[in-house]
């Protein structure tokens, strides 16, 4: 199978999905001695465009897992913003140590429906956006070893491929409902309307949070104002240079505490070929 360009395509609010996708794409591109191109659709401006590929492209396509699925505010763009035109694809999801549930199945189905041919896939645990302790430091060396195994398997598969294979089979159900977050008491928690707060004694008005908000929901004039939807990605919290951003919603904090209590075991990366 002739491939001329490898693409790294991703949404990555806190940088960990970017690390997984670009590491994998770069390793494959270097092994095949092919150029590597990047499509980062994390910020709103990037989602004002559409992206088309060809049957000579290999696309490593990554998203994080939110509530066990592809982030619902991004799913429509994933489904309509990319035209595969016969390109080969390796869907990759990241997850915060609980489970990737149905996100990888949903991403695979979305890419197949958009004209891509999925040939391999992977799910990798990364430090949870909510937490400093949940899967802290991941992806780590062990994860990178599994990622290298996936890259080597993709290269081998490409070398043997004489026709388009059947879509890769992965765990999960693309049509399953979203995971229902629970709190410390075991009861479902709804924090859809939770938004980041700002400690004005720390905020310098630098605008980093507004510039990095994937939803474009933080006011550039007053970064303490959240004028649109918040997907709880924590880009603002993780990137604020003074530590001024935080969440105080009780339901959200209870869910975070439950995750840190109940999911301390190491969740393994998983690859599908």
mmCIF file of N, CA and C in Angstrom, residues 43-138:
data_model
loop_
_atom_site.group_PDB
_atom_site.id
_atom_site.type_symbol
_atom_site.label_atom_id
_atom_site.label_comp_id
_atom_site.label_asym_id
_atom_site.label_seq_id
_atom_site.Cartn_x
_atom_site.Cartn_y
_atom_site.Cartn_z
ATOM 1 N N UNK A 43 -8.423 24.423 19.122
ATOM 2 C CA UNK A 43 -8.982 25.761 19.282
ATOM 3 C C UNK A 43 -10.092 26.032 18.273
ATOM 4 N N UNK A 44 -11.013 26.905 18.604
ATOM 5 C CA UNK A 44 -12.173 27.155 17.741
ATOM 6 C C UNK A 44 -11.820 27.548 16.317
ATOM 7 N N UNK A 45 -10.778 28.347 16.136
ATOM 8 C CA UNK A 45 -10.426 28.806 14.786
ATOM 9 C C UNK A 45 -10.113 27.640 13.863
ATOM 10 N N UNK A 46 -9.495 26.581 14.409
ATOM 11 C CA UNK A 46 -9.148 25.420 13.581
ATOM 12 C C UNK A 46 -10.383 24.663 13.146
ATOM 13 N N UNK A 47 -11.483 24.820 13.890
ATOM 14 C CA UNK A 47 -12.715 24.111 13.546
ATOM 15 C C UNK A 47 -13.621 24.935 12.640
ATOM 16 N N UNK A 48 -13.108 26.066 12.182
ATOM 17 C CA UNK A 48 -13.820 26.843 11.171
ATOM 18 C C UNK A 48 -13.458 26.375 9.768
ATOM 19 N N UNK A 49 -12.469 25.482 9.685
ATOM 20 C CA UNK A 49 -12.047 24.917 8.410
ATOM 21 C C UNK A 49 -12.511 23.476 8.300
ATOM 22 N N UNK A 50 -12.406 22.922 7.101
ATOM 23 C CA UNK A 50 -12.606 21.494 6.902
ATOM 24 C C UNK A 50 -11.324 20.916 6.324
ATOM 25 N N UNK A 51 -11.134 19.624 6.515
ATOM 26 C CA UNK A 51 -9.868 18.999 6.159
ATOM 27 C C UNK A 51 -10.130 17.760 5.302
ATOM 28 N N UNK A 52 -9.441 17.693 4.175
ATOM 29 C CA UNK A 52 -9.619 16.579 3.247
ATOM 30 C C UNK A 52 -8.299 15.835 3.065
ATOM 31 N N UNK A 53 -8.397 14.521 2.993
ATOM 32 C CA UNK A 53 -7.237 13.662 2.819
ATOM 33 C C UNK A 53 -7.399 12.847 1.541
ATOM 34 N N UNK A 54 -6.401 12.039 1.226
ATOM 35 C CA UNK A 54 -6.458 11.215 0.025
ATOM 36 C C UNK A 54 -6.120 9.777 0.381
ATOM 37 N N UNK A 55 -6.257 8.893 -0.589
ATOM 38 C CA UNK A 55 -5.948 7.484 -0.355
ATOM 39 C C UNK A 55 -4.452 7.211 -0.280
ATOM 40 N N UNK A 56 -3.650 8.261 -0.344
ATOM 41 C CA UNK A 56 -2.200 8.129 -0.170
ATOM 42 C C UNK A 56 -1.749 8.636 1.198
ATOM 43 N N UNK A 57 -2.727 8.897 2.073
ATOM 44 C CA UNK A 57 -2.423 9.432 3.397
ATOM 45 C C UNK A 57 -2.672 8.394 4.489
ATOM 46 N N UNK A 58 -1.867 8.478 5.542
ATOM 47 C CA UNK A 58 -2.094 7.723 6.770
ATOM 48 C C UNK A 58 -2.344 8.732 7.870
ATOM 49 N N UNK A 59 -3.491 8.641 8.523
ATOM 50 C CA UNK A 59 -3.903 9.642 9.504
ATOM 51 C C UNK A 59 -3.970 9.012 10.895
ATOM 52 N N UNK A 60 -3.152 9.519 11.809
ATOM 53 C CA UNK A 60 -3.242 9.145 13.223
ATOM 54 C C UNK A 60 -4.168 10.165 13.867
ATOM 55 N N UNK A 61 -5.332 9.729 14.305
ATOM 56 C CA UNK A 61 -6.399 10.654 14.700
ATOM 57 C C UNK A 61 -6.739 10.422 16.168
ATOM 58 N N UNK A 62 -6.558 11.455 16.995
ATOM 59 C CA UNK A 62 -6.745 11.269 18.423
ATOM 60 C C UNK A 62 -7.665 12.254 19.101
ATOM 61 N N UNK A 63 -8.434 11.751 20.074
ATOM 62 C CA UNK A 63 -9.252 12.598 20.944
ATOM 63 C C UNK A 63 -9.176 12.049 22.366
ATOM 64 N N UNK A 64 -9.464 12.878 23.359
ATOM 65 C CA UNK A 64 -9.601 12.364 24.719
ATOM 66 C C UNK A 64 -10.971 11.710 24.897
ATOM 67 N N UNK A 65 -11.127 11.026 26.011
ATOM 68 C CA UNK A 65 -12.403 10.426 26.399
ATOM 69 C C UNK A 65 -13.074 11.319 27.425
ATOM 70 N N UNK A 66 -14.308 11.728 27.138
ATOM 71 C CA UNK A 66 -15.107 12.496 28.103
ATOM 72 C C UNK A 66 -16.380 11.696 28.367
ATOM 73 N N UNK A 67 -16.605 11.318 29.620
ATOM 74 C CA UNK A 67 -17.801 10.551 29.987
ATOM 75 C C UNK A 67 -17.943 9.297 29.126
ATOM 76 N N UNK A 68 -16.809 8.668 28.845
ATOM 77 C CA UNK A 68 -16.817 7.404 28.143
ATOM 78 C C UNK A 68 -17.012 7.467 26.645
ATOM 79 N N UNK A 69 -16.990 8.662 26.069
ATOM 80 C CA UNK A 69 -17.236 8.826 24.634
ATOM 81 C C UNK A 69 -16.297 9.907 24.088
ATOM 82 N N UNK A 70 -16.376 10.141 22.772
ATOM 83 C CA UNK A 70 -15.716 11.306 22.196
ATOM 84 C C UNK A 70 -16.418 12.539 22.774
ATOM 85 N N UNK A 71 -15.692 13.596 23.159
ATOM 86 C CA UNK A 71 -16.346 14.775 23.727
ATOM 87 C C UNK A 71 -17.537 15.228 22.881
ATOM 88 N N UNK A 72 -18.720 15.336 23.520
ATOM 89 C CA UNK A 72 -19.940 15.543 22.744
ATOM 90 C C UNK A 72 -19.967 16.869 22.000
ATOM 91 N N UNK A 73 -19.281 17.881 22.501
ATOM 92 C CA UNK A 73 -19.271 19.167 21.803
ATOM 93 C C UNK A 73 -18.346 19.141 20.590
ATOM 94 N N UNK A 74 -17.492 18.129 20.505
ATOM 95 C CA UNK A 74 -16.572 18.004 19.375
ATOM 96 C C UNK A 74 -17.022 16.970 18.356
ATOM 97 N N UNK A 75 -17.876 16.051 18.791
ATOM 98 C CA UNK A 75 -18.265 14.953 17.916
ATOM 99 C C UNK A 75 -18.823 15.417 16.567
ATOM 100 N N UNK A 76 -19.688 16.430 16.518
ATOM 101 C CA UNK A 76 -20.182 16.861 15.207
ATOM 102 C C UNK A 76 -19.072 17.291 14.257
ATOM 103 N N UNK A 77 -18.040 17.947 14.779
ATOM 104 C CA UNK A 77 -16.935 18.364 13.910
ATOM 105 C C UNK A 77 -16.106 17.159 13.477
ATOM 106 N N UNK A 78 -15.892 16.222 14.380
ATOM 107 C CA UNK A 78 -15.171 15.003 14.005
ATOM 108 C C UNK A 78 -15.903 14.292 12.873
ATOM 109 N N UNK A 79 -17.211 14.318 12.926
ATOM 110 C CA UNK A 79 -18.024 13.598 11.941
ATOM 111 C C UNK A 79 -18.164 14.333 10.615
ATOM 112 N N UNK A 80 -18.072 15.662 10.631
ATOM 113 C CA UNK A 80 -18.326 16.428 9.401
ATOM 114 C C UNK A 80 -17.149 17.282 8.936
ATOM 115 N N UNK A 81 -16.151 17.484 9.787
ATOM 116 C CA UNK A 81 -15.055 18.382 9.438
ATOM 117 C C UNK A 81 -13.908 17.715 8.711
ATOM 118 N N UNK A 82 -13.983 16.398 8.548
ATOM 119 C CA UNK A 82 -12.886 15.659 7.930
ATOM 120 C C UNK A 82 -13.431 14.745 6.833
ATOM 121 N N UNK A 83 -12.811 14.799 5.668
ATOM 122 C CA UNK A 83 -13.170 13.923 4.561
ATOM 123 C C UNK A 83 -12.017 12.955 4.322
ATOM 124 N N UNK A 84 -12.246 11.685 4.568
ATOM 125 C CA UNK A 84 -11.168 10.707 4.447
ATOM 126 C C UNK A 84 -10.768 10.416 3.016
ATOM 127 N N UNK A 85 -11.741 10.327 2.123
ATOM 128 C CA UNK A 85 -11.469 10.041 0.705
ATOM 129 C C UNK A 85 -10.579 8.809 0.513
ATOM 130 N N UNK A 86 -10.776 7.813 1.374
ATOM 131 C CA UNK A 86 -10.010 6.585 1.252
ATOM 132 C C UNK A 86 -8.710 6.549 2.026
ATOM 133 N N UNK A 87 -8.426 7.565 2.813
ATOM 134 C CA UNK A 87 -7.203 7.571 3.620
ATOM 135 C C UNK A 87 -7.251 6.462 4.665
ATOM 136 N N UNK A 88 -6.084 5.917 4.982
ATOM 137 C CA UNK A 88 -5.978 4.966 6.076
ATOM 138 C C UNK A 88 -5.893 5.727 7.391
ATOM 139 N N UNK A 89 -6.460 5.158 8.452
ATOM 140 C CA UNK A 89 -6.495 5.863 9.727
ATOM 141 C C UNK A 89 -6.196 4.934 10.890
ATOM 142 N N UNK A 90 -5.542 5.499 11.901
ATOM 143 C CA UNK A 90 -5.319 4.815 13.174
ATOM 144 C C UNK A 90 -5.961 5.672 14.255
ATOM 145 N N UNK A 91 -7.181 5.352 14.668
ATOM 146 C CA UNK A 91 -7.840 6.107 15.739
ATOM 147 C C UNK A 91 -7.175 5.827 17.089
ATOM 148 N N UNK A 92 -7.004 6.886 17.882
ATOM 149 C CA UNK A 92 -6.390 6.764 19.205
ATOM 150 C C UNK A 92 -7.199 7.607 20.181
ATOM 151 N N UNK A 93 -7.505 7.044 21.341
ATOM 152 C CA UNK A 93 -8.135 7.829 22.399
ATOM 153 C C UNK A 93 -7.270 7.779 23.643
ATOM 154 N N UNK A 94 -7.388 8.821 24.440
ATOM 155 C CA UNK A 94 -6.751 8.851 25.753
ATOM 156 C C UNK A 94 -7.853 8.887 26.806
ATOM 157 N N UNK A 95 -7.511 8.435 28.012
ATOM 158 C CA UNK A 95 -8.510 8.421 29.086
ATOM 159 C C UNK A 95 -7.816 8.581 30.424
ATOM 160 N N UNK A 96 -8.555 9.085 31.405
ATOM 161 C CA UNK A 96 -7.950 9.462 32.675
ATOM 162 C C UNK A 96 -7.902 8.388 33.730
ATOM 163 N N UNK A 97 -7.568 7.163 33.347
ATOM 164 C CA UNK A 97 -7.311 6.039 34.250
ATOM 165 C C UNK A 97 -8.564 5.290 34.691
ATOM 166 N N UNK A 98 -9.763 5.832 34.420
ATOM 167 C CA UNK A 98 -10.974 5.071 34.755
ATOM 168 C C UNK A 98 -11.225 4.032 33.668
ATOM 169 N N UNK A 99 -11.630 4.479 32.469
ATOM 170 C CA UNK A 99 -11.880 3.574 31.352
ATOM 171 C C UNK A 99 -12.099 4.403 30.101
ATOM 172 N N UNK A 100 -11.740 3.825 28.944
ATOM 173 C CA UNK A 100 -12.080 4.515 27.702
ATOM 174 C C UNK A 100 -13.481 4.124 27.226
ATOM 175 N N UNK A 101 -14.116 3.196 27.936
ATOM 176 C CA UNK A 101 -15.503 2.820 27.676
ATOM 177 C C UNK A 101 -15.784 2.633 26.181
ATOM 178 N N UNK A 102 -16.545 3.565 25.602
ATOM 179 C CA UNK A 102 -16.999 3.452 24.217
ATOM 180 C C UNK A 102 -16.421 4.521 23.296
ATOM 181 N N UNK A 103 -15.448 5.277 23.806
ATOM 182 C CA UNK A 103 -14.914 6.388 23.009
ATOM 183 C C UNK A 103 -14.187 5.911 21.761
ATOM 184 N N UNK A 104 -13.411 4.839 21.887
ATOM 185 C CA UNK A 104 -12.654 4.369 20.734
ATOM 186 C C UNK A 104 -13.591 3.784 19.677
ATOM 187 N N UNK A 105 -14.604 3.054 20.107
ATOM 188 C CA UNK A 105 -15.586 2.522 19.158
ATOM 189 C C UNK A 105 -16.300 3.656 18.435
ATOM 190 N N UNK A 106 -16.634 4.712 19.166
ATOM 191 C CA UNK A 106 -17.317 5.853 18.551
ATOM 192 C C UNK A 106 -16.405 6.583 17.572
ATOM 193 N N UNK A 107 -15.133 6.739 17.930
ATOM 194 C CA UNK A 107 -14.195 7.407 17.034
ATOM 195 C C UNK A 107 -13.975 6.574 15.776
ATOM 196 N N UNK A 108 -13.810 5.271 15.936
ATOM 197 C CA UNK A 108 -13.628 4.404 14.765
ATOM 198 C C UNK A 108 -14.823 4.502 13.821
ATOM 199 N N UNK A 109 -16.023 4.422 14.368
ATOM 200 C CA UNK A 109 -17.223 4.483 13.544
ATOM 201 C C UNK A 109 -17.349 5.832 12.840
ATOM 202 N N UNK A 110 -17.005 6.897 13.545
ATOM 203 C CA UNK A 110 -17.091 8.238 12.958
ATOM 204 C C UNK A 110 -16.135 8.386 11.784
ATOM 205 N N UNK A 111 -14.914 7.862 11.946
ATOM 206 C CA UNK A 111 -13.931 7.967 10.873
ATOM 207 C C UNK A 111 -14.315 7.089 9.684
ATOM 208 N N UNK A 112 -14.792 5.896 9.939
ATOM 209 C CA UNK A 112 -15.242 5.041 8.840
ATOM 210 C C UNK A 112 -16.363 5.723 8.060
ATOM 211 N N UNK A 113 -17.291 6.336 8.779
ATOM 212 C CA UNK A 113 -18.412 7.015 8.124
ATOM 213 C C UNK A 113 -17.965 8.249 7.342
ATOM 214 N N UNK A 114 -16.798 8.803 7.727
ATOM 215 C CA UNK A 114 -16.275 9.991 7.047
ATOM 216 C C UNK A 114 -15.343 9.632 5.891
ATOM 217 N N UNK A 115 -15.261 8.358 5.548
ATOM 218 C CA UNK A 115 -14.469 7.963 4.384
ATOM 219 C C UNK A 115 -13.061 7.506 4.665
ATOM 220 N N UNK A 116 -12.736 7.259 5.934
ATOM 221 C CA UNK A 116 -11.434 6.698 6.286
ATOM 222 C C UNK A 116 -11.538 5.171 6.375
ATOM 223 N N UNK A 117 -10.395 4.513 6.266
ATOM 224 C CA UNK A 117 -10.313 3.072 6.480
ATOM 225 C C UNK A 117 -9.451 2.839 7.724
ATOM 226 N N UNK A 118 -10.058 2.411 8.818
ATOM 227 C CA UNK A 118 -9.317 2.201 10.059
ATOM 228 C C UNK A 118 -8.571 0.875 9.993
ATOM 229 N N UNK A 119 -7.266 0.914 10.279
ATOM 230 C CA UNK A 119 -6.442 -0.288 10.145
ATOM 231 C C UNK A 119 -5.843 -0.742 11.472
ATOM 232 N N UNK A 120 -5.867 0.086 12.482
ATOM 233 C CA UNK A 120 -5.367 -0.244 13.812
ATOM 234 C C UNK A 120 -5.890 0.840 14.746
ATOM 235 N N UNK A 121 -5.785 0.615 16.061
ATOM 236 C CA UNK A 121 -6.307 1.601 17.001
ATOM 237 C C UNK A 121 -5.663 1.399 18.363
ATOM 238 N N UNK A 122 -5.809 2.399 19.224
ATOM 239 C CA UNK A 122 -5.244 2.277 20.557
ATOM 240 C C UNK A 122 -5.928 3.179 21.562
ATOM 241 N N UNK A 123 -5.847 2.787 22.821
ATOM 242 C CA UNK A 123 -6.374 3.585 23.933
ATOM 243 C C UNK A 123 -5.284 3.677 24.991
ATOM 244 N N UNK A 124 -4.991 4.895 25.442
ATOM 245 C CA UNK A 124 -3.861 5.111 26.339
ATOM 246 C C UNK A 124 -4.284 5.958 27.538
ATOM 247 N N UNK A 125 -3.973 5.454 28.717
ATOM 248 C CA UNK A 125 -4.240 6.215 29.931
ATOM 249 C C UNK A 125 -3.277 7.386 30.034
ATOM 250 N N UNK A 126 -3.817 8.533 30.421
ATOM 251 C CA UNK A 126 -3.016 9.741 30.629
ATOM 252 C C UNK A 126 -3.476 10.399 31.926
ATOM 253 N N UNK A 127 -2.643 11.247 32.470
ATOM 254 C CA UNK A 127 -3.034 11.946 33.694
ATOM 255 C C UNK A 127 -4.369 12.633 33.484
ATOM 256 N N UNK A 128 -5.280 12.412 34.418
ATOM 257 C CA UNK A 128 -6.624 12.962 34.296
ATOM 258 C C UNK A 128 -6.585 14.478 34.345
ATOM 259 N N UNK A 129 -7.347 15.098 33.473
ATOM 260 C CA UNK A 129 -7.371 16.565 33.431
ATOM 261 C C UNK A 129 -7.825 17.157 34.756
ATOM 262 N N UNK A 130 -8.704 16.447 35.471
ATOM 263 C CA UNK A 130 -9.250 16.963 36.729
ATOM 264 C C UNK A 130 -8.251 16.901 37.878
ATOM 265 N N UNK A 131 -7.286 15.994 37.815
ATOM 266 C CA UNK A 131 -6.574 15.554 39.008
ATOM 267 C C UNK A 131 -5.059 15.665 38.884
ATOM 268 N N UNK A 132 -4.414 15.939 40.010
ATOM 269 C CA UNK A 132 -2.952 15.927 40.067
ATOM 270 C C UNK A 132 -2.419 14.539 40.400
ATOM 271 N N UNK A 133 -3.291 13.634 40.849
ATOM 272 C CA UNK A 133 -2.838 12.328 41.312
ATOM 273 C C UNK A 133 -3.302 11.169 40.426
ATOM 274 N N UNK A 134 -4.408 11.324 39.721
ATOM 275 C CA UNK A 134 -4.974 10.228 38.938
ATOM 276 C C UNK A 134 -4.161 10.020 37.665
ATOM 277 N N UNK A 135 -3.476 8.877 37.584
ATOM 278 C CA UNK A 135 -2.579 8.558 36.465
ATOM 279 C C UNK A 135 -1.501 9.626 36.296
ATOM 280 N N UNK A 136 -1.012 10.122 37.411
ATOM 281 C CA UNK A 136 0.005 11.175 37.372
ATOM 282 C C UNK A 136 1.230 10.721 36.582
ATOM 283 N N UNK A 137 1.718 11.607 35.722
ATOM 284 C CA UNK A 137 2.910 11.328 34.947
ATOM 285 C C UNK A 137 2.704 10.503 33.698
ATOM 286 N N UNK A 138 1.508 10.077 33.455
ATOM 287 C CA UNK A 138 1.262 9.293 32.255
ATOM 288 C C UNK A 138 0.788 10.193 31.110
#
